[in-house]
Amino acid sequence: MNKKLTYAGMAAILLLVISGCGDKPTAAPAATSAPESISVSSGAGGNNAVNESPTATPEATSTPEPEPTATVTPAATDKPAAPEKQSLQIKAYYTDQEQNELVTAEVSITFKDAKDKYTEAFKTLQNSSDAKQIPLWNKIELKSLEFSNGQIVLDIHKPDEAQLGAGGEALAISALSQTFFQFDEVKNIDVLVDGEQVESLMGHVDLVHPITRENNGL
């Protein structure tokens, strides 16, 4: 009986020992942190100081856009010099206060080329500095004047107030002819009214196309 009790007590002690020596819980490993960048600098006295700093992430760099290049325009070449103006003494033709005959006067014109010369000559038929010399073309508008191969082509506009009688019309055509035929290079004259050839300038005298030295009696 005593042996049974002894065995029972030993069994109980063994159970206690076994339960006390059971498996212990294993501690979880420490979390692994990312390695840090370590720089070592040498200070005065030979001491080494360890500086720990996080690794800097390089910033993205942007490529600069090319700047526009200004285009240099070459300077314009100088224009050829304009021809110098010339002066010329010519005869101008007017009528008297009664419109009986033509009156001649010496006038000076200034021009730069042939076309300009004939235009200025026509203007002398429109203006007079003498009250006794009456211009016969002062109310007629010169629309254009061209000169080519010895021919002058005039295009005029004749308003109603420019109308003259038969005698005045004949004198006007004669004054125009003598003004232009004083230039040797002029061979004939064609007078247009608003771009058209007409039979008569003012309805009294025939207007030939073109006027020549021969048919004008010059």
PDB file of C-alpha atoms in Angstrom:
ATOM      1  CA  MET A   1       0.000   0.000   0.000  1.00  0.00           C
ATOM      2  CA  ASN A   2       2.784   2.330   0.964  1.00  0.00           C
ATOM      3  CA  LYS A   3       4.567   1.500  -2.301  1.00  0.00           C
ATOM      4  CA  LYS A   4       1.511   2.519  -4.279  1.00  0.00           C
ATOM      5  CA  LEU A   5       1.360   5.841  -2.524  1.00  0.00           C
ATOM      6  CA  THR A   6       5.056   6.364  -3.122  1.00  0.00           C
ATOM      7  CA  TYR A   7       4.663   5.664  -6.826  1.00  0.00           C
ATOM      8  CA  ALA A   8       1.682   7.952  -7.054  1.00  0.00           C
ATOM      9  CA  GLY A   9       3.609  10.797  -5.440  1.00  0.00           C
ATOM     10  CA  MET A  10       6.569  10.367  -7.741  1.00  0.00           C
ATOM     11  CA  ALA A  11       4.248  10.349 -10.747  1.00  0.00           C
ATOM     12  CA  ALA A  12       2.683  13.588  -9.594  1.00  0.00           C
ATOM     13  CA  ILE A  13       6.102  15.213  -9.129  1.00  0.00           C
ATOM     14  CA  LEU A  14       7.178  14.107 -12.617  1.00  0.00           C
ATOM     15  CA  LEU A  15       4.022  15.605 -14.101  1.00  0.00           C
ATOM     16  CA  LEU A  16       4.769  18.921 -12.428  1.00  0.00           C
ATOM     17  CA  VAL A  17       8.372  18.902 -13.685  1.00  0.00           C
ATOM     18  CA  ILE A  18       7.274  18.023 -17.204  1.00  0.00           C
ATOM     19  CA  SER A  19       4.635  20.742 -17.289  1.00  0.00           C
ATOM     20  CA  GLY A  20       7.179  23.301 -16.060  1.00  0.00           C
ATOM     21  CA  CYS A  21       9.667  22.358 -18.762  1.00  0.00           C
ATOM     22  CA  GLY A  22       7.214  22.597 -21.641  1.00  0.00           C
ATOM     23  CA  ASP A  23       7.985  24.492 -24.897  1.00  0.00           C
ATOM     24  CA  LYS A  24       8.570  28.187 -24.275  1.00  0.00           C
ATOM     25  CA  PRO A  25       7.201  30.707 -26.911  1.00  0.00           C
ATOM     26  CA  THR A  26       9.855  31.821 -29.368  1.00  0.00           C
ATOM     27  CA  ALA A  27      10.369  35.601 -29.505  1.00  0.00           C
ATOM     28  CA  ALA A  28       9.645  37.193 -32.897  1.00  0.00           C
ATOM     29  CA  PRO A  29      12.753  38.480 -34.713  1.00  0.00           C
ATOM     30  CA  ALA A  30      13.213  42.215 -34.748  1.00  0.00           C
ATOM     31  CA  ALA A  31      11.991  43.973 -37.850  1.00  0.00           C
ATOM     32  CA  THR A  32      14.699  44.548 -40.375  1.00  0.00           C
ATOM     33  CA  SER A  33      15.076  48.212 -41.250  1.00  0.00           C
ATOM     34  CA  ALA A  34      16.492  49.545 -44.492  1.00  0.00           C
ATOM     35  CA  PRO A  35      20.200  50.216 -44.389  1.00  0.00           C
ATOM     36  CA  GLU A  36      21.109  53.800 -43.820  1.00  0.00           C
ATOM     37  CA  SER A  37      23.841  55.664 -45.588  1.00  0.00           C
ATOM     38  CA  ILE A  38      26.746  56.212 -43.245  1.00  0.00           C
ATOM     39  CA  SER A  39      29.407  58.799 -43.921  1.00  0.00           C
ATOM     40  CA  VAL A  40      32.552  59.124 -41.902  1.00  0.00           C
ATOM     41  CA  SER A  41      34.267  62.455 -41.546  1.00  0.00           C
ATOM     42  CA  SER A  42      37.541  63.060 -39.871  1.00  0.00           C
ATOM     43  CA  GLY A  43      37.507  65.868 -37.363  1.00  0.00           C
ATOM     44  CA  ALA A  44      40.237  67.649 -35.449  1.00  0.00           C
ATOM     45  CA  GLY A  45      42.368  65.455 -33.215  1.00  0.00           C
ATOM     46  CA  GLY A  46      41.895  62.376 -35.351  1.00  0.00           C
ATOM     47  CA  ASN A  47      38.450  61.562 -34.042  1.00  0.00           C
ATOM     48  CA  ASN A  48      36.169  59.976 -36.577  1.00  0.00           C
ATOM     49  CA  ALA A  49      32.569  61.159 -36.475  1.00  0.00           C
ATOM     50  CA  VAL A  50      29.921  58.985 -37.963  1.00  0.00           C
ATOM     51  CA  ASN A  51      27.039  60.848 -39.656  1.00  0.00           C
ATOM     52  CA  GLU A  52      23.994  58.933 -40.518  1.00  0.00           C
ATOM     53  CA  SER A  53      21.737  60.465 -43.155  1.00  0.00           C
ATOM     54  CA  PRO A  54      19.109  59.063 -45.485  1.00  0.00           C
ATOM     55  CA  THR A  55      20.134  58.604 -49.108  1.00  0.00           C
ATOM     56  CA  ALA A  56      18.871  61.550 -51.175  1.00  0.00           C
ATOM     57  CA  THR A  57      16.739  60.719 -54.198  1.00  0.00           C
ATOM     58  CA  PRO A  58      18.079  62.489 -57.336  1.00  0.00           C
ATOM     59  CA  GLU A  59      15.635  65.063 -58.750  1.00  0.00           C
ATOM     60  CA  ALA A  60      14.501  64.832 -62.357  1.00  0.00           C
ATOM     61  CA  THR A  61      16.104  67.456 -64.590  1.00  0.00           C
ATOM     62  CA  SER A  62      14.238  69.073 -67.454  1.00  0.00           C
ATOM     63  CA  THR A  63      15.877  69.693 -70.816  1.00  0.00           C
ATOM     64  CA  PRO A  64      15.668  73.420 -71.722  1.00  0.00           C
ATOM     65  CA  GLU A  65      13.841  74.159 -74.954  1.00  0.00           C
ATOM     66  CA  PRO A  66      15.930  75.861 -77.645  1.00  0.00           C
ATOM     67  CA  GLU A  67      15.261  79.570 -77.895  1.00  0.00           C
ATOM     68  CA  PRO A  68      13.990  80.868 -81.270  1.00  0.00           C
ATOM     69  CA  THR A  69      16.677  82.414 -83.407  1.00  0.00           C
ATOM     70  CA  ALA A  70      15.908  85.840 -84.790  1.00  0.00           C
ATOM     71  CA  THR A  71      16.099  86.013 -88.588  1.00  0.00           C
ATOM     72  CA  VAL A  72      18.084  88.962 -89.822  1.00  0.00           C
ATOM     73  CA  THR A  73      16.588  90.541 -92.929  1.00  0.00           C
ATOM     74  CA  PRO A  74      19.227  92.020 -95.194  1.00  0.00           C
ATOM     75  CA  ALA A  75      18.962  95.747 -95.582  1.00  0.00           C
ATOM     76  CA  ALA A  76      17.244  96.902 -98.748  1.00  0.00           C
ATOM     77  CA  THR A  77      19.573  98.188-101.381  1.00  0.00           C
ATOM     78  CA  ASP A  78      19.444 101.871-102.121  1.00  0.00           C
ATOM     79  CA  LYS A  79      17.041 102.859-104.878  1.00  0.00           C
ATOM     80  CA  PRO A  80      18.578 104.402-107.966  1.00  0.00           C
ATOM     81  CA  ALA A  81      18.678 108.147-107.794  1.00  0.00           C
ATOM     82  CA  ALA A  82      15.726 109.909-109.413  1.00  0.00           C
ATOM     83  CA  PRO A  83      16.606 111.788-112.594  1.00  0.00           C
ATOM     84  CA  GLU A  84      17.335 115.442-112.056  1.00  0.00           C
ATOM     85  CA  LYS A  85      14.714 117.898-113.214  1.00  0.00           C
ATOM     86  CA  GLN A  86      15.403 120.058-116.242  1.00  0.00           C
ATOM     87  CA  SER A  87      14.158 123.510-117.123  1.00  0.00           C
ATOM     88  CA  LEU A  88      13.130 124.603-120.615  1.00  0.00           C
ATOM     89  CA  GLN A  89      11.798 127.796-122.169  1.00  0.00           C
ATOM     90  CA  ILE A  90       8.855 127.109-124.496  1.00  0.00           C
ATOM     91  CA  LYS A  91       6.087 129.006-126.232  1.00  0.00           C
ATOM     92  CA  ALA A  92       2.620 128.994-124.692  1.00  0.00           C
ATOM     93  CA  TYR A  93      -0.492 129.826-126.692  1.00  0.00           C
ATOM     94  CA  TYR A  94      -3.512 131.788-125.480  1.00  0.00           C
ATOM     95  CA  THR A  95      -6.165 133.984-127.021  1.00  0.00           C
ATOM     96  CA  ASP A  96      -7.000 137.660-126.620  1.00  0.00           C
ATOM     97  CA  GLN A  97      -9.957 138.923-124.648  1.00  0.00           C
ATOM     98  CA  GLU A  98     -12.181 138.934-127.773  1.00  0.00           C
ATOM     99  CA  GLN A  99     -11.064 135.416-128.870  1.00  0.00           C
ATOM    100  CA  ASN A 100     -10.026 136.759-132.250  1.00  0.00           C
ATOM    101  CA  GLU A 101      -6.542 135.237-132.500  1.00  0.00           C
ATOM    102  CA  LEU A 102      -3.828 133.360-130.673  1.00  0.00           C
ATOM    103  CA  VAL A 103      -1.386 135.181-128.411  1.00  0.00           C
ATOM    104  CA  THR A 104       2.073 133.756-127.812  1.00  0.00           C
ATOM    105  CA  ALA A 105       4.062 133.980-124.574  1.00  0.00           C
ATOM    106  CA  GLU A 106       7.424 132.649-123.410  1.00  0.00           C
ATOM    107  CA  VAL A 107       7.149 130.423-120.322  1.00  0.00           C
ATOM    108  CA  SER A 108       9.481 128.115-118.411  1.00  0.00           C
ATOM    109  CA  ILE A 109       8.627 124.502-117.594  1.00  0.00           C
ATOM    110  CA  THR A 110      10.414 122.033-115.282  1.00  0.00           C
ATOM    111  CA  PHE A 111      10.318 118.296-115.938  1.00  0.00           C
ATOM    112  CA  LYS A 112      12.172 115.028-115.260  1.00  0.00           C
ATOM    113  CA  ASP A 113      11.335 112.973-118.386  1.00  0.00           C
ATOM    114  CA  ALA A 114       9.603 113.188-121.756  1.00  0.00           C
ATOM    115  CA  LYS A 115       6.119 112.389-120.471  1.00  0.00           C
ATOM    116  CA  ASP A 116       6.530 114.966-117.719  1.00  0.00           C
ATOM    117  CA  LYS A 117       7.705 117.533-120.283  1.00  0.00           C
ATOM    118  CA  TYR A 118       4.563 117.207-122.419  1.00  0.00           C
ATOM    119  CA  THR A 119       2.313 117.223-119.372  1.00  0.00           C
ATOM    120  CA  GLU A 120       3.888 120.460-118.163  1.00  0.00           C
ATOM    121  CA  ALA A 121       3.555 121.908-121.660  1.00  0.00           C
ATOM    122  CA  PHE A 122      -0.178 121.126-121.636  1.00  0.00           C
ATOM    123  CA  LYS A 123      -0.517 122.896-118.275  1.00  0.00           C
ATOM    124  CA  THR A 124       0.665 126.125-119.885  1.00  0.00           C
ATOM    125  CA  LEU A 125      -2.559 126.035-121.929  1.00  0.00           C
ATOM    126  CA  GLN A 126      -4.559 126.079-118.713  1.00  0.00           C
ATOM    127  CA  ASN A 127      -2.964 128.977-116.841  1.00  0.00           C
ATOM    128  CA  SER A 128      -1.884 132.516-117.611  1.00  0.00           C
ATOM    129  CA  SER A 129      -0.203 135.150-115.486  1.00  0.00           C
ATOM    130  CA  ASP A 130      -1.396 137.917-117.815  1.00  0.00           C
ATOM    131  CA  ALA A 131      -5.035 138.985-117.688  1.00  0.00           C
ATOM    132  CA  LYS A 132      -4.899 139.879-121.386  1.00  0.00           C
ATOM    133  CA  GLN A 133      -3.831 136.329-122.329  1.00  0.00           C
ATOM    134  CA  ILE A 134      -6.860 134.053-121.968  1.00  0.00           C
ATOM    135  CA  PRO A 135      -6.210 130.279-121.611  1.00  0.00           C
ATOM    136  CA  LEU A 136      -8.434 128.150-123.828  1.00  0.00           C
ATOM    137  CA  TRP A 137      -7.992 124.844-121.952  1.00  0.00           C
ATOM    138  CA  ASN A 138      -8.333 126.049-118.347  1.00  0.00           C
ATOM    139  CA  LYS A 139     -11.630 124.262-117.725  1.00  0.00           C
ATOM    140  CA  ILE A 140     -10.662 120.992-119.411  1.00  0.00           C
ATOM    141  CA  GLU A 141      -9.306 118.147-117.257  1.00  0.00           C
ATOM    142  CA  LEU A 142      -6.307 116.138-118.443  1.00  0.00           C
ATOM    143  CA  LYS A 143      -6.967 112.520-117.419  1.00  0.00           C
ATOM    144  CA  SER A 144      -3.821 110.977-118.909  1.00  0.00           C
ATOM    145  CA  LEU A 145      -1.005 111.610-121.361  1.00  0.00           C
ATOM    146  CA  GLU A 146       1.194 109.023-123.096  1.00  0.00           C
ATOM    147  CA  PHE A 147       4.068 109.445-125.521  1.00  0.00           C
ATOM    148  CA  SER A 148       5.346 106.636-127.747  1.00  0.00           C
ATOM    149  CA  ASN A 149       7.023 106.493-131.173  1.00  0.00           C
ATOM    150  CA  GLY A 150       6.537 110.193-131.813  1.00  0.00           C
ATOM    151  CA  GLN A 151       2.814 110.192-130.904  1.00  0.00           C
ATOM    152  CA  ILE A 152       1.178 111.979-127.979  1.00  0.00           C
ATOM    153  CA  VAL A 153      -2.153 110.499-126.876  1.00  0.00           C
ATOM    154  CA  LEU A 154      -4.245 112.780-124.675  1.00  0.00           C
ATOM    155  CA  ASP A 155      -7.308 111.622-122.765  1.00  0.00           C
ATOM    156  CA  ILE A 156      -9.363 114.564-121.520  1.00  0.00           C
ATOM    157  CA  HIS A 157     -12.657 115.235-119.785  1.00  0.00           C
ATOM    158  CA  LYS A 158     -14.680 118.231-121.001  1.00  0.00           C
ATOM    159  CA  PRO A 159     -17.311 119.526-118.591  1.00  0.00           C
ATOM    160  CA  ASP A 160     -20.191 121.661-119.870  1.00  0.00           C
ATOM    161  CA  GLU A 161     -18.602 124.915-118.655  1.00  0.00           C
ATOM    162  CA  ALA A 162     -15.593 124.277-120.938  1.00  0.00           C
ATOM    163  CA  GLN A 163     -17.766 124.675-124.046  1.00  0.00           C
ATOM    164  CA  LEU A 164     -16.611 127.352-126.526  1.00  0.00           C
ATOM    165  CA  GLY A 165     -18.090 128.749-129.713  1.00  0.00           C
ATOM    166  CA  ALA A 166     -16.866 127.824-133.170  1.00  0.00           C
ATOM    167  CA  GLY A 167     -14.074 130.417-133.155  1.00  0.00           C
ATOM    168  CA  GLY A 168     -12.904 129.471-129.641  1.00  0.00           C
ATOM    169  CA  GLU A 169     -12.924 125.759-130.513  1.00  0.00           C
ATOM    170  CA  ALA A 170     -10.766 126.303-133.612  1.00  0.00           C
ATOM    171  CA  LEU A 171      -8.319 128.440-131.614  1.00  0.00           C
ATOM    172  CA  ALA A 172      -8.157 125.809-128.848  1.00  0.00           C
ATOM    173  CA  ILE A 173      -7.224 123.017-131.287  1.00  0.00           C
ATOM    174  CA  SER A 174      -4.641 125.276-132.957  1.00  0.00           C
ATOM    175  CA  ALA A 175      -3.146 126.267-129.588  1.00  0.00           C
ATOM    176  CA  LEU A 176      -2.849 122.610-128.571  1.00  0.00           C
ATOM    177  CA  SER A 177      -1.223 121.620-131.871  1.00  0.00           C
ATOM    178  CA  GLN A 178       1.321 124.459-131.886  1.00  0.00           C
ATOM    179  CA  THR A 179       2.228 123.774-128.247  1.00  0.00           C
ATOM    180  CA  PHE A 180       3.185 120.146-128.915  1.00  0.00           C
ATOM    181  CA  PHE A 181       4.570 120.512-132.449  1.00  0.00           C
ATOM    182  CA  GLN A 182       7.236 122.929-131.214  1.00  0.00           C
ATOM    183  CA  PHE A 183       9.009 119.735-130.045  1.00  0.00           C
ATOM    184  CA  ASP A 184      10.684 118.164-133.095  1.00  0.00           C
ATOM    185  CA  GLU A 185      10.251 114.604-131.792  1.00  0.00           C
ATOM    186  CA  VAL A 186       6.435 114.916-131.742  1.00  0.00           C
ATOM    187  CA  LYS A 187       4.982 113.670-135.054  1.00  0.00           C
ATOM    188  CA  ASN A 188       1.244 113.496-134.305  1.00  0.00           C
ATOM    189  CA  ILE A 189      -1.340 114.054-131.577  1.00  0.00           C
ATOM    190  CA  ASP A 190      -4.473 112.046-130.811  1.00  0.00           C
ATOM    191  CA  VAL A 191      -7.086 113.638-128.544  1.00  0.00           C
ATOM    192  CA  LEU A 192      -9.578 111.337-126.781  1.00  0.00           C
ATOM    193  CA  VAL A 193     -12.578 112.447-124.757  1.00  0.00           C
ATOM    194  CA  ASP A 194     -13.179 110.156-121.799  1.00  0.00           C
ATOM    195  CA  GLY A 195     -11.199 107.427-123.558  1.00  0.00           C
ATOM    196  CA  GLU A 196     -13.035 107.648-126.911  1.00  0.00           C
ATOM    197  CA  GLN A 197     -12.360 109.215-130.275  1.00  0.00           C
ATOM    198  CA  VAL A 198     -14.989 111.875-131.052  1.00  0.00           C
ATOM    199  CA  GLU A 199     -15.821 113.644-134.289  1.00  0.00           C
ATOM    200  CA  SER A 200     -15.699 117.090-132.748  1.00  0.00           C
ATOM    201  CA  LEU A 201     -14.282 118.474-129.511  1.00  0.00           C
ATOM    202  CA  MET A 202     -17.107 120.961-128.936  1.00  0.00           C
ATOM    203  CA  GLY A 203     -19.460 120.313-131.831  1.00  0.00           C
ATOM    204  CA  HIS A 204     -18.265 123.003-134.271  1.00  0.00           C
ATOM    205  CA  VAL A 205     -14.932 121.881-135.742  1.00  0.00           C
ATOM    206  CA  ASP A 206     -13.946 118.432-136.977  1.00  0.00           C
ATOM    207  CA  LEU A 207     -11.386 116.693-134.772  1.00  0.00           C
ATOM    208  CA  VAL A 208      -9.107 114.497-136.882  1.00  0.00           C
ATOM    209  CA  HIS A 209      -7.388 111.382-135.486  1.00  0.00           C
ATOM    210  CA  PRO A 210      -4.537 111.877-135.288  1.00  0.00           C
ATOM    211  CA  ILE A 211      -3.619 115.532-135.713  1.00  0.00           C
ATOM    212  CA  THR A 212      -0.456 115.880-137.809  1.00  0.00           C
ATOM    213  CA  ARG A 213       1.669 118.805-138.872  1.00  0.00           C
ATOM    214  CA  GLU A 214       0.281 118.489-142.397  1.00  0.00           C
ATOM    215  CA  ASN A 215      -3.462 118.366-141.630  1.00  0.00           C
ATOM    216  CA  ASN A 216      -3.049 121.162-139.074  1.00  0.00           C
ATOM    217  CA  GLY A 217      -1.366 123.478-141.581  1.00  0.00           C
ATOM    218  CA  LEU A 218       1.946 123.590-139.731  1.00  0.00           C
TER     219      LEU A 218
END
